[in-house]
Amino acid sequence: MEYRKLPHGEEQISIIGMGSSVIGEQSEGDIIETVQFALDAGINFFDMAGGHASIFSAYGKALQGRRKDAMLQVHFGANYTTGSYGWTTNLDTVKKSVEWQLERLKTDYIDFGFIHCLDEESDLNAYEKNGILDYLMNMKTQGVVSHIGLSTHAPKMANNILDKNIIDMLMFSINPMYDYGQGDYAIGSDSERQKLYRRCEKEGIGISVMKPFNAGQLLDADRSPFHKAMTTAQCIQYALDKPGVLTVLGGPGNVRQLKDILSYFDTTSEERDYSFISALTPDESVGKCVYCKHCHPCPAGLDIGLINKYYDLATQGDSLAKEHYLTLKKTAADCIGCGHCNRRCPFKVQQMERMGEIKNYFGK
Ligand code: SF4
Ligand code: SF4
């Protein structure tokens, strides 16, 4: 397992986390087995916005004696007290549901308390007006909640909450379909979405990625808009390459599916290469680097994807990215102008010319 540090904290978060959208369809024994398999594999980040209320008692049993090995994302606004999932902005219902969840999880603290699934301005208004945001903030003051997060599919809502400066983590739907304007949750243009990822990186907000495979659609050539199946490793790499991303939440239904997700670590960089999706690049995004590294290796030894990521972040005011760039062994100044990257880039980036621009910007 690999880990990435939460910028607003000390937590080291596994780059592959576990979502719980479908695991609740299984028997309690199978859920326990899957969660324990995940823990044994080094997964330490679990999202609890499941489709089924049954997951809570099963997770509670799976985590007995191992609670410290897991970080839980618990959603304030998801109601399970009826025995199935429901969405609510009623304060009493939220309180009851959070208590209900903690009791079954056999825990008295929440690592990440999430503002749950706000996609509309009116949802946020109700959330605030009904006192749910205050309740969540109070839980943080009392030490019950360690960090506050937000789950949304809409860049506009994410930006609204980021403006309030209260969250440390954003749960956002990221996959090439959504970024390129395809599918139900393709909310916001590609550039708006990329800008959000960069803002998160700059402000130290970690992103936990939901829907990395778009419920399997991207893994199926017949249903994918690319008319070619991506692999789980390609989808995971796509999400991990986005600025701000700390963890990608697959939603395995059993141990076999979890093993498939974890086989990412057995793949080569060629097997993770997702650059064929350039076929779907919208006009506005042609010529923009997506940090995919398909143009590697550079004969001069430059990490072209990383150099571009630091450049894009630095030009948006991320001083940390500038520092990181300046410590690189090979910088844009080492480019020998061979043109290999221009010929290899499927996204039509004029990378050789861009290296000159980058060198001028950083002065090296
Ligand atoms: S220049 Fe092209 S191939 Fe290279 S990292 Fe950027 S998008 Fe990928
Ligand atoms: S043009 Fe520069 S950055 Fe591109 S492959 Fe050649 S040396 Fe590397």
mmCIF file of C-alpha atoms and ligand atoms in Angstrom:
data_model
loop_
_atom_site.group_PDB
_atom_site.id
_atom_site.type_symbol
_atom_site.label_atom_id
_atom_site.label_comp_id
_atom_site.label_asym_id
_atom_site.label_seq_id
_atom_site.Cartn_x
_atom_site.Cartn_y
_atom_site.Cartn_z
ATOM 1 C CA MET A 1 0.000 0.000 0.000
ATOM 2 C CA GLU A 2 1.086 3.584 -0.562
ATOM 3 C CA TYR A 3 -0.025 6.497 1.572
ATOM 4 C CA ARG A 4 -0.498 10.234 1.064
ATOM 5 C CA LYS A 5 -0.500 12.711 3.941
ATOM 6 C CA LEU A 6 -3.549 14.779 4.755
ATOM 7 C CA PRO A 7 -2.255 18.357 4.347
ATOM 8 C CA HIS A 8 -4.318 19.698 7.305
ATOM 9 C CA GLY A 9 -3.265 16.938 9.692
ATOM 10 C CA GLU A 10 -0.807 14.152 10.340
ATOM 11 C CA GLU A 11 -2.903 11.310 8.963
ATOM 12 C CA GLN A 12 -1.342 9.101 6.294
ATOM 13 C CA ILE A 13 -4.161 7.941 4.038
ATOM 14 C CA SER A 14 -4.005 4.837 1.834
ATOM 15 C CA ILE A 15 -4.155 5.800 -1.856
ATOM 16 C CA ILE A 16 -6.808 3.135 -2.294
ATOM 17 C CA GLY A 17 -9.704 3.440 0.099
ATOM 18 C CA MET A 18 -12.950 1.542 0.350
ATOM 19 C CA GLY A 19 -16.383 2.829 -0.565
ATOM 20 C CA SER A 20 -19.449 1.038 0.743
ATOM 21 C CA SER A 21 -22.082 1.700 -1.903
ATOM 22 C CA VAL A 22 -22.799 -1.940 -2.769
ATOM 23 C CA ILE A 23 -21.105 -4.077 -0.101
ATOM 24 C CA GLY A 24 -24.331 -3.936 1.949
ATOM 25 C CA GLU A 25 -25.962 -6.359 -0.495
ATOM 26 C CA GLN A 26 -23.793 -9.120 0.974
ATOM 27 C CA SER A 27 -24.278 -11.161 4.136
ATOM 28 C CA GLU A 28 -22.834 -9.767 7.350
ATOM 29 C CA GLY A 29 -20.116 -12.441 7.281
ATOM 30 C CA ASP A 30 -19.041 -11.449 3.763
ATOM 31 C CA ILE A 31 -18.945 -7.745 4.675
ATOM 32 C CA ILE A 32 -16.783 -8.485 7.712
ATOM 33 C CA GLU A 33 -14.456 -10.644 5.612
ATOM 34 C CA THR A 34 -14.086 -7.901 2.965
ATOM 35 C CA VAL A 35 -13.418 -5.117 5.486
ATOM 36 C CA GLN A 36 -10.855 -7.240 7.313
ATOM 37 C CA PHE A 37 -9.190 -8.164 4.033
ATOM 38 C CA ALA A 38 -8.982 -4.438 3.235
ATOM 39 C CA LEU A 39 -7.402 -3.695 6.624
ATOM 40 C CA ASP A 40 -4.888 -6.520 6.167
ATOM 41 C CA ALA A 41 -3.969 -5.044 2.765
ATOM 42 C CA GLY A 42 -3.197 -1.691 4.396
ATOM 43 C CA ILE A 43 -6.391 0.136 3.435
ATOM 44 C CA ASN A 44 -7.140 2.582 6.233
ATOM 45 C CA PHE A 45 -9.757 4.860 4.705
ATOM 46 C CA PHE A 46 -13.418 3.839 4.609
ATOM 47 C CA ASP A 47 -16.371 5.836 3.375
ATOM 48 C CA MET A 48 -19.620 5.084 5.182
ATOM 49 C CA ALA A 49 -22.144 6.568 2.730
ATOM 50 C CA GLY A 50 -23.429 3.123 1.914
ATOM 51 C CA GLY A 51 -26.547 2.141 0.079
ATOM 52 C CA HIS A 52 -27.584 -0.163 2.936
ATOM 53 C CA ALA A 53 -28.029 0.310 6.679
ATOM 54 C CA SER A 54 -26.685 -3.198 7.345
ATOM 55 C CA ILE A 55 -23.078 -2.125 6.752
ATOM 56 C CA PHE A 56 -22.780 -0.306 10.084
ATOM 57 C CA SER A 57 -23.110 -3.243 12.449
ATOM 58 C CA ALA A 58 -20.963 -5.375 10.109
ATOM 59 C CA TYR A 59 -18.197 -2.722 10.021
ATOM 60 C CA GLY A 60 -18.508 -2.385 13.811
ATOM 61 C CA LYS A 61 -17.774 -6.091 14.163
ATOM 62 C CA ALA A 62 -14.988 -6.033 11.547
ATOM 63 C CA LEU A 63 -13.297 -3.116 13.318
ATOM 64 C CA GLN A 64 -13.421 -4.573 16.828
ATOM 65 C CA GLY A 65 -9.923 -4.275 18.250
ATOM 66 C CA ARG A 66 -8.777 -2.552 15.022
ATOM 67 C CA ARG A 67 -10.567 0.784 15.175
ATOM 68 C CA LYS A 68 -7.260 2.665 15.293
ATOM 69 C CA ASP A 69 -6.292 1.106 11.936
ATOM 70 C CA ALA A 70 -9.245 2.712 10.167
ATOM 71 C CA MET A 71 -10.391 6.239 9.338
ATOM 72 C CA LEU A 72 -14.107 6.588 8.782
ATOM 73 C CA GLN A 73 -15.947 9.131 6.639
ATOM 74 C CA VAL A 74 -19.352 9.498 8.296
ATOM 75 C CA HIS A 75 -22.020 11.554 6.537
ATOM 76 C CA PHE A 76 -24.186 14.100 8.333
ATOM 77 C CA GLY A 77 -27.305 14.048 6.194
ATOM 78 C CA ALA A 78 -27.449 10.347 5.349
ATOM 79 C CA ASN A 79 -30.245 8.731 7.330
ATOM 80 C CA TYR A 80 -30.181 5.011 8.120
ATOM 81 C CA THR A 81 -32.544 4.893 11.071
ATOM 82 C CA THR A 82 -35.395 3.565 8.899
ATOM 83 C CA GLY A 83 -33.300 0.522 7.973
ATOM 84 C CA SER A 84 -32.326 1.805 4.518
ATOM 85 C CA TYR A 85 -30.483 4.807 3.094
ATOM 86 C CA GLY A 86 -32.270 8.166 3.003
ATOM 87 C CA TRP A 87 -31.117 11.761 2.476
ATOM 88 C CA THR A 88 -32.211 14.410 4.961
ATOM 89 C CA THR A 89 -31.670 18.021 6.004
ATOM 90 C CA ASN A 90 -33.755 17.642 9.172
ATOM 91 C CA LEU A 91 -31.557 18.298 12.241
ATOM 92 C CA ASP A 92 -33.244 15.808 14.589
ATOM 93 C CA THR A 93 -33.070 13.070 11.969
ATOM 94 C CA VAL A 94 -29.393 13.824 11.326
ATOM 95 C CA LYS A 95 -28.622 13.666 15.063
ATOM 96 C CA LYS A 96 -30.486 10.392 15.483
ATOM 97 C CA SER A 97 -28.809 8.895 12.440
ATOM 98 C CA VAL A 98 -25.289 9.877 13.563
ATOM 99 C CA GLU A 99 -25.928 8.391 17.041
ATOM 100 C CA TRP A 100 -27.398 5.290 15.399
ATOM 101 C CA GLN A 101 -24.337 4.867 13.204
ATOM 102 C CA LEU A 102 -21.828 5.389 16.043
ATOM 103 C CA GLU A 103 -23.614 2.838 18.201
ATOM 104 C CA ARG A 104 -23.463 0.185 15.502
ATOM 105 C CA LEU A 105 -19.903 1.037 14.520
ATOM 106 C CA LYS A 106 -19.053 0.611 18.233
ATOM 107 C CA THR A 107 -17.070 3.836 18.260
ATOM 108 C CA ASP A 108 -17.307 7.225 19.937
ATOM 109 C CA TYR A 109 -15.366 9.289 17.421
ATOM 110 C CA ILE A 110 -15.517 10.177 13.748
ATOM 111 C CA ASP A 111 -12.351 10.784 11.757
ATOM 112 C CA PHE A 112 -14.072 12.704 8.982
ATOM 113 C CA GLY A 113 -17.532 14.181 9.573
ATOM 114 C CA PHE A 114 -18.994 14.935 6.179
ATOM 115 C CA ILE A 115 -21.486 17.502 4.978
ATOM 116 C CA HIS A 116 -23.429 14.998 2.941
ATOM 117 C CA CYS A 117 -24.094 15.274 -0.771
ATOM 118 C CA LEU A 118 -24.874 18.932 -1.396
ATOM 119 C CA ASP A 119 -25.280 19.516 -5.141
ATOM 120 C CA GLU A 120 -27.636 22.516 -5.080
ATOM 121 C CA GLU A 121 -27.527 25.944 -3.486
ATOM 122 C CA SER A 122 -30.915 25.227 -1.882
ATOM 123 C CA ASP A 123 -29.487 22.081 -0.219
ATOM 124 C CA LEU A 124 -26.773 24.164 1.422
ATOM 125 C CA ASN A 125 -29.284 26.811 2.521
ATOM 126 C CA ALA A 126 -31.441 24.144 4.199
ATOM 127 C CA TYR A 127 -28.358 22.532 5.729
ATOM 128 C CA GLU A 128 -27.307 25.818 7.327
ATOM 129 C CA LYS A 129 -30.770 27.107 8.210
ATOM 130 C CA ASN A 130 -31.693 23.848 9.967
ATOM 131 C CA GLY A 131 -28.538 23.968 12.104
ATOM 132 C CA ILE A 132 -26.835 20.862 10.724
ATOM 133 C CA LEU A 133 -23.632 22.680 9.861
ATOM 134 C CA ASP A 134 -23.512 24.154 13.403
ATOM 135 C CA TYR A 135 -24.130 20.683 14.842
ATOM 136 C CA LEU A 136 -21.242 19.255 12.812
ATOM 137 C CA MET A 137 -18.936 22.142 13.777
ATOM 138 C CA ASN A 138 -19.884 21.604 17.460
ATOM 139 C CA MET A 139 -19.012 17.926 17.196
ATOM 140 C CA LYS A 140 -15.594 19.010 15.954
ATOM 141 C CA THR A 141 -15.170 21.475 18.827
ATOM 142 C CA GLN A 142 -16.058 18.671 21.262
ATOM 143 C CA GLY A 143 -13.445 16.420 19.664
ATOM 144 C CA VAL A 144 -15.957 13.818 18.464
ATOM 145 C CA VAL A 145 -15.205 14.753 14.836
ATOM 146 C CA SER A 146 -11.537 15.177 13.869
ATOM 147 C CA HIS A 147 -11.969 16.749 10.414
ATOM 148 C CA ILE A 148 -14.859 18.191 8.453
ATOM 149 C CA GLY A 149 -15.434 17.233 4.836
ATOM 150 C CA LEU A 150 -17.915 17.727 2.040
ATOM 151 C CA SER A 151 -19.315 15.318 -0.518
ATOM 152 C CA THR A 152 -20.667 16.797 -3.722
ATOM 153 C CA HIS A 153 -20.711 16.223 -7.471
ATOM 154 C CA ALA A 154 -20.844 19.939 -8.305
ATOM 155 C CA PRO A 155 -17.723 22.163 -8.570
ATOM 156 C CA LYS A 156 -19.818 25.242 -7.759
ATOM 157 C CA MET A 157 -20.957 23.807 -4.433
ATOM 158 C CA ALA A 158 -17.435 22.624 -3.621
ATOM 159 C CA ASN A 159 -16.151 26.157 -4.242
ATOM 160 C CA ASN A 160 -18.919 27.645 -2.059
ATOM 161 C CA ILE A 161 -17.902 25.471 0.864
ATOM 162 C CA LEU A 162 -14.175 25.986 0.233
ATOM 163 C CA ASP A 163 -14.852 29.726 0.533
ATOM 164 C CA LYS A 164 -16.066 29.076 4.106
ATOM 165 C CA ASN A 165 -12.673 27.613 4.995
ATOM 166 C CA ILE A 166 -14.091 24.834 7.182
ATOM 167 C CA ILE A 167 -13.232 21.587 5.405
ATOM 168 C CA ASP A 168 -10.099 19.460 5.237
ATOM 169 C CA MET A 169 -11.391 16.871 2.771
ATOM 170 C CA LEU A 170 -13.584 16.877 -0.318
ATOM 171 C CA MET A 171 -15.264 13.759 -1.645
ATOM 172 C CA PHE A 172 -15.714 14.321 -5.348
ATOM 173 C CA SER A 173 -16.648 12.202 -8.360
ATOM 174 C CA ILE A 174 -13.618 11.982 -10.654
ATOM 175 C CA ASN A 175 -13.242 9.908 -13.802
ATOM 176 C CA PRO A 176 -12.495 10.792 -17.430
ATOM 177 C CA MET A 177 -16.177 10.569 -18.393
ATOM 178 C CA TYR A 178 -17.223 13.252 -15.937
ATOM 179 C CA ASP A 179 -14.208 15.446 -16.622
ATOM 180 C CA TYR A 180 -14.979 15.282 -20.350
ATOM 181 C CA GLY A 181 -18.663 16.070 -20.022
ATOM 182 C CA GLN A 182 -20.186 12.581 -20.209
ATOM 183 C CA GLY A 183 -22.680 11.040 -17.794
ATOM 184 C CA ASP A 184 -25.120 12.106 -15.101
ATOM 185 C CA TYR A 185 -22.569 13.639 -12.766
ATOM 186 C CA ALA A 186 -20.498 15.423 -15.394
ATOM 187 C CA ILE A 187 -21.238 18.699 -13.659
ATOM 188 C CA GLY A 188 -19.106 21.691 -14.638
ATOM 189 C CA SER A 189 -16.798 22.032 -17.628
ATOM 190 C CA ASP A 190 -13.480 20.229 -17.758
ATOM 191 C CA SER A 191 -11.595 23.446 -17.022
ATOM 192 C CA GLU A 192 -13.898 24.247 -14.070
ATOM 193 C CA ARG A 193 -13.282 20.787 -12.663
ATOM 194 C CA GLN A 194 -9.495 20.926 -13.177
ATOM 195 C CA LYS A 195 -9.469 24.349 -11.533
ATOM 196 C CA LEU A 196 -11.246 22.873 -8.512
ATOM 197 C CA TYR A 197 -8.665 20.073 -8.172
ATOM 198 C CA ARG A 198 -5.875 22.663 -8.317
ATOM 199 C CA ARG A 199 -7.615 24.845 -5.762
ATOM 200 C CA CYS A 200 -7.846 21.863 -3.398
ATOM 201 C CA GLU A 201 -4.135 21.125 -3.807
ATOM 202 C CA LYS A 202 -3.242 24.766 -3.245
ATOM 203 C CA GLU A 203 -5.405 25.093 -0.125
ATOM 204 C CA GLY A 204 -4.361 21.746 1.310
ATOM 205 C CA ILE A 205 -7.764 20.108 0.925
ATOM 206 C CA GLY A 206 -7.457 16.379 0.293
ATOM 207 C CA ILE A 207 -9.765 14.764 -2.239
ATOM 208 C CA SER A 208 -11.280 11.324 -1.751
ATOM 209 C CA VAL A 209 -12.493 10.135 -5.124
ATOM 210 C CA MET A 210 -15.902 8.557 -5.571
ATOM 211 C CA LYS A 211 -17.143 6.837 -8.745
ATOM 212 C CA PRO A 212 -13.658 6.194 -10.195
ATOM 213 C CA PHE A 213 -15.084 3.476 -12.495
ATOM 214 C CA ASN A 214 -18.500 5.117 -12.873
ATOM 215 C CA ALA A 215 -20.240 2.035 -11.458
ATOM 216 C CA GLY A 216 -18.306 -0.205 -13.851
ATOM 217 C CA GLN A 217 -19.362 1.651 -17.015
ATOM 218 C CA LEU A 218 -15.781 2.620 -17.823
ATOM 219 C CA LEU A 219 -14.701 -1.010 -17.486
ATOM 220 C CA ASP A 220 -17.157 -2.185 -20.144
ATOM 221 C CA ALA A 221 -16.446 -1.424 -23.821
ATOM 222 C CA ASP A 222 -20.153 -1.652 -24.714
ATOM 223 C CA ARG A 223 -21.208 0.942 -22.139
ATOM 224 C CA SER A 224 -18.177 3.217 -22.126
ATOM 225 C CA PRO A 225 -18.238 6.430 -24.203
ATOM 226 C CA PHE A 226 -14.646 5.556 -25.213
ATOM 227 C CA HIS A 227 -15.966 2.316 -26.837
ATOM 228 C CA LYS A 228 -13.030 0.598 -25.245
ATOM 229 C CA ALA A 229 -12.829 -0.790 -21.741
ATOM 230 C CA MET A 230 -10.500 0.876 -19.283
ATOM 231 C CA THR A 231 -8.942 -1.299 -16.620
ATOM 232 C CA THR A 232 -9.358 -0.643 -12.911
ATOM 233 C CA ALA A 233 -5.640 0.294 -12.803
ATOM 234 C CA GLN A 234 -6.096 2.910 -15.571
ATOM 235 C CA CYS A 235 -9.108 4.463 -13.808
ATOM 236 C CA ILE A 236 -7.260 4.538 -10.481
ATOM 237 C CA GLN A 237 -4.178 6.112 -12.080
ATOM 238 C CA TYR A 238 -6.335 8.721 -13.826
ATOM 239 C CA ALA A 239 -7.797 9.815 -10.488
ATOM 240 C CA LEU A 240 -4.472 9.653 -8.628
ATOM 241 C CA ASP A 241 -2.877 11.968 -11.215
ATOM 242 C CA LYS A 242 -5.325 14.763 -10.408
ATOM 243 C CA PRO A 243 -3.999 17.492 -8.085
ATOM 244 C CA GLY A 244 -5.289 17.238 -4.531
ATOM 245 C CA VAL A 245 -6.272 13.567 -4.708
ATOM 246 C CA LEU A 246 -5.275 11.507 -1.669
ATOM 247 C CA THR A 247 -7.345 8.360 -2.043
ATOM 248 C CA VAL A 248 -9.478 6.582 -4.620
ATOM 249 C CA LEU A 249 -12.517 4.816 -3.228
ATOM 250 C CA GLY A 250 -13.400 1.705 -5.116
ATOM 251 C CA GLY A 251 -16.689 0.173 -4.040
ATOM 252 C CA PRO A 252 -15.999 -3.570 -3.963
ATOM 253 C CA GLY A 253 -18.929 -5.938 -3.483
ATOM 254 C CA ASN A 254 -16.721 -8.743 -2.170
ATOM 255 C CA VAL A 255 -13.139 -9.862 -1.574
ATOM 256 C CA ARG A 256 -12.682 -10.901 -5.216
ATOM 257 C CA GLN A 257 -13.547 -7.401 -6.457
ATOM 258 C CA LEU A 258 -11.343 -5.850 -3.797
ATOM 259 C CA LYS A 259 -8.439 -8.016 -4.954
ATOM 260 C CA ASP A 260 -9.022 -6.783 -8.495
ATOM 261 C CA ILE A 261 -8.824 -3.163 -7.307
ATOM 262 C CA LEU A 262 -5.688 -3.893 -5.285
ATOM 263 C CA SER A 263 -4.040 -5.531 -8.305
ATOM 264 C CA TYR A 264 -3.281 -1.909 -9.280
ATOM 265 C CA PHE A 265 -0.076 -2.358 -7.286
ATOM 266 C CA ASP A 266 0.989 -5.265 -9.527
ATOM 267 C CA THR A 267 0.659 -3.267 -12.754
ATOM 268 C CA THR A 268 3.416 -1.585 -14.759
ATOM 269 C CA SER A 269 3.311 2.085 -15.763
ATOM 270 C CA GLU A 270 2.404 0.938 -19.319
ATOM 271 C CA GLU A 271 -0.565 -0.969 -17.947
ATOM 272 C CA ARG A 272 -1.721 2.116 -16.013
ATOM 273 C CA ASP A 273 -1.393 4.370 -19.074
ATOM 274 C CA TYR A 274 -4.864 5.748 -19.882
ATOM 275 C CA SER A 275 -3.882 8.116 -22.664
ATOM 276 C CA PHE A 276 -6.150 6.458 -25.256
ATOM 277 C CA ILE A 277 -8.996 8.436 -23.713
ATOM 278 C CA SER A 278 -7.644 11.492 -25.551
ATOM 279 C CA ALA A 279 -10.141 10.477 -28.258
ATOM 280 C CA LEU A 280 -12.837 12.060 -26.102
ATOM 281 C CA THR A 281 -10.999 15.241 -25.184
ATOM 282 C CA PRO A 282 -13.351 18.215 -25.533
ATOM 283 C CA ASP A 283 -12.135 21.092 -27.748
ATOM 284 C CA GLU A 284 -11.514 23.380 -24.777
ATOM 285 C CA SER A 285 -9.102 20.797 -23.299
ATOM 286 C CA VAL A 286 -7.091 19.915 -26.387
ATOM 287 C CA GLY A 287 -3.469 20.909 -25.839
ATOM 288 C CA LYS A 288 -3.712 20.862 -22.032
ATOM 289 C CA CYS A 289 -1.444 18.534 -20.109
ATOM 290 C CA VAL A 290 -3.292 15.964 -17.981
ATOM 291 C CA TYR A 291 -0.040 14.672 -16.382
ATOM 292 C CA CYS A 292 -0.577 11.195 -17.830
ATOM 293 C CA LYS A 293 3.133 10.666 -18.640
ATOM 294 C CA HIS A 294 2.385 8.903 -21.923
ATOM 295 C CA CYS A 295 5.206 11.010 -23.421
ATOM 296 C CA HIS A 296 7.741 9.452 -21.043
ATOM 297 C CA PRO A 297 10.545 8.553 -21.038
ATOM 298 C CA CYS A 298 12.163 11.862 -21.847
ATOM 299 C CA PRO A 299 15.684 11.328 -23.244
ATOM 300 C CA ALA A 300 16.923 14.132 -20.967
ATOM 301 C CA GLY A 301 15.377 12.483 -17.914
ATOM 302 C CA LEU A 302 12.679 15.073 -17.186
ATOM 303 C CA ASP A 303 9.552 14.016 -15.286
ATOM 304 C CA ILE A 304 7.324 15.822 -17.778
ATOM 305 C CA GLY A 305 4.008 15.072 -16.047
ATOM 306 C CA LEU A 306 5.238 16.251 -12.655
ATOM 307 C CA ILE A 307 6.918 19.375 -14.040
ATOM 308 C CA ASN A 308 3.639 20.326 -15.708
ATOM 309 C CA LYS A 309 1.629 19.685 -12.575
ATOM 310 C CA TYR A 310 3.921 21.914 -10.490
ATOM 311 C CA TYR A 311 3.822 24.602 -13.182
ATOM 312 C CA ASP A 312 0.017 24.652 -13.374
ATOM 313 C CA LEU A 313 -0.255 24.760 -9.584
ATOM 314 C CA ALA A 314 2.406 27.438 -9.199
ATOM 315 C CA THR A 315 0.779 29.703 -11.790
ATOM 316 C CA GLN A 316 -2.382 29.491 -9.668
ATOM 317 C CA GLY A 317 -0.490 30.761 -6.621
ATOM 318 C CA ASP A 318 0.564 27.481 -4.980
ATOM 319 C CA SER A 319 3.898 28.442 -3.392
ATOM 320 C CA LEU A 320 4.520 24.883 -2.197
ATOM 321 C CA ALA A 321 4.401 23.666 -5.798
ATOM 322 C CA LYS A 322 7.052 26.238 -6.687
ATOM 323 C CA GLU A 323 9.274 24.981 -3.864
ATOM 324 C CA HIS A 324 8.790 21.396 -5.017
ATOM 325 C CA TYR A 325 9.698 22.350 -8.571
ATOM 326 C CA LEU A 326 12.872 24.089 -7.482
ATOM 327 C CA THR A 327 14.073 20.928 -5.716
ATOM 328 C CA LEU A 328 13.680 18.731 -8.831
ATOM 329 C CA LYS A 329 16.932 17.204 -10.085
ATOM 330 C CA LYS A 330 15.921 17.827 -13.707
ATOM 331 C CA THR A 331 13.952 20.910 -14.605
ATOM 332 C CA ALA A 332 12.639 22.461 -17.798
ATOM 333 C CA ALA A 333 16.069 24.040 -18.264
ATOM 334 C CA ASP A 334 17.451 20.549 -18.955
ATOM 335 C CA CYS A 335 15.155 20.059 -21.971
ATOM 336 C CA ILE A 336 17.262 19.377 -25.079
ATOM 337 C CA GLY A 337 14.418 20.194 -27.477
ATOM 338 C CA CYS A 338 14.289 16.760 -29.082
ATOM 339 C CA GLY A 339 10.545 16.950 -29.712
ATOM 340 C CA HIS A 340 9.877 13.367 -28.565
ATOM 341 C CA CYS A 341 7.144 14.515 -26.160
ATOM 342 C CA ASN A 342 5.355 16.543 -28.855
ATOM 343 C CA ARG A 343 5.190 13.489 -31.099
ATOM 344 C CA ARG A 344 4.068 11.166 -28.286
ATOM 345 C CA CYS A 345 1.422 13.311 -26.597
ATOM 346 C CA PRO A 346 -2.095 12.071 -27.473
ATOM 347 C CA PHE A 347 -3.593 15.255 -25.999
ATOM 348 C CA LYS A 348 -1.768 17.381 -28.586
ATOM 349 C CA VAL A 349 0.243 19.327 -26.028
ATOM 350 C CA GLN A 350 3.138 21.274 -27.575
ATOM 351 C CA GLN A 351 5.262 20.188 -24.682
ATOM 352 C CA MET A 352 8.661 21.126 -26.060
ATOM 353 C CA GLU A 353 7.548 24.758 -26.414
ATOM 354 C CA ARG A 354 5.895 24.583 -23.022
ATOM 355 C CA MET A 355 9.209 23.590 -21.444
ATOM 356 C CA GLY A 356 10.606 26.947 -22.590
ATOM 357 C CA GLU A 357 7.638 28.706 -20.985
ATOM 358 C CA ILE A 358 8.135 26.732 -17.751
ATOM 359 C CA LYS A 359 11.858 27.498 -17.642
ATOM 360 C CA ASN A 360 11.154 31.212 -18.071
ATOM 361 C CA TYR A 361 8.542 31.123 -15.310
ATOM 362 C CA PHE A 362 10.689 29.387 -12.690
ATOM 363 C CA GLY A 363 14.011 30.763 -13.888
ATOM 364 C CA LYS A 364 15.463 27.255 -14.230
HETATM 365 S S1 SF4 B 1 2.535 16.218 -22.393
HETATM 366 FE FE1 SF4 B 1 0.854 14.907 -23.058
HETATM 367 S S2 SF4 B 1 1.573 12.830 -22.791
HETATM 368 FE FE2 SF4 B 1 2.941 14.138 -21.619
HETATM 369 S S3 SF4 B 1 2.093 14.136 -19.532
HETATM 370 FE FE3 SF4 B 1 1.197 15.892 -20.602
HETATM 371 S S4 SF4 B 1 -0.717 15.147 -21.476
HETATM 372 FE FE4 SF4 B 1 0.485 13.356 -20.924
HETATM 373 S S1 SF4 B 2 11.522 18.028 -25.958
HETATM 374 FE FE1 SF4 B 2 12.459 18.280 -23.944
HETATM 375 S S2 SF4 B 2 10.921 17.562 -22.483
HETATM 376 FE FE2 SF4 B 2 10.317 16.821 -24.505
HETATM 377 S S3 SF4 B 2 11.160 14.746 -24.574
HETATM 378 FE FE3 SF4 B 2 12.674 16.130 -25.545
HETATM 379 S S4 SF4 B 2 14.039 16.723 -23.872
HETATM 380 FE FE4 SF4 B 2 12.227 15.813 -22.919
#
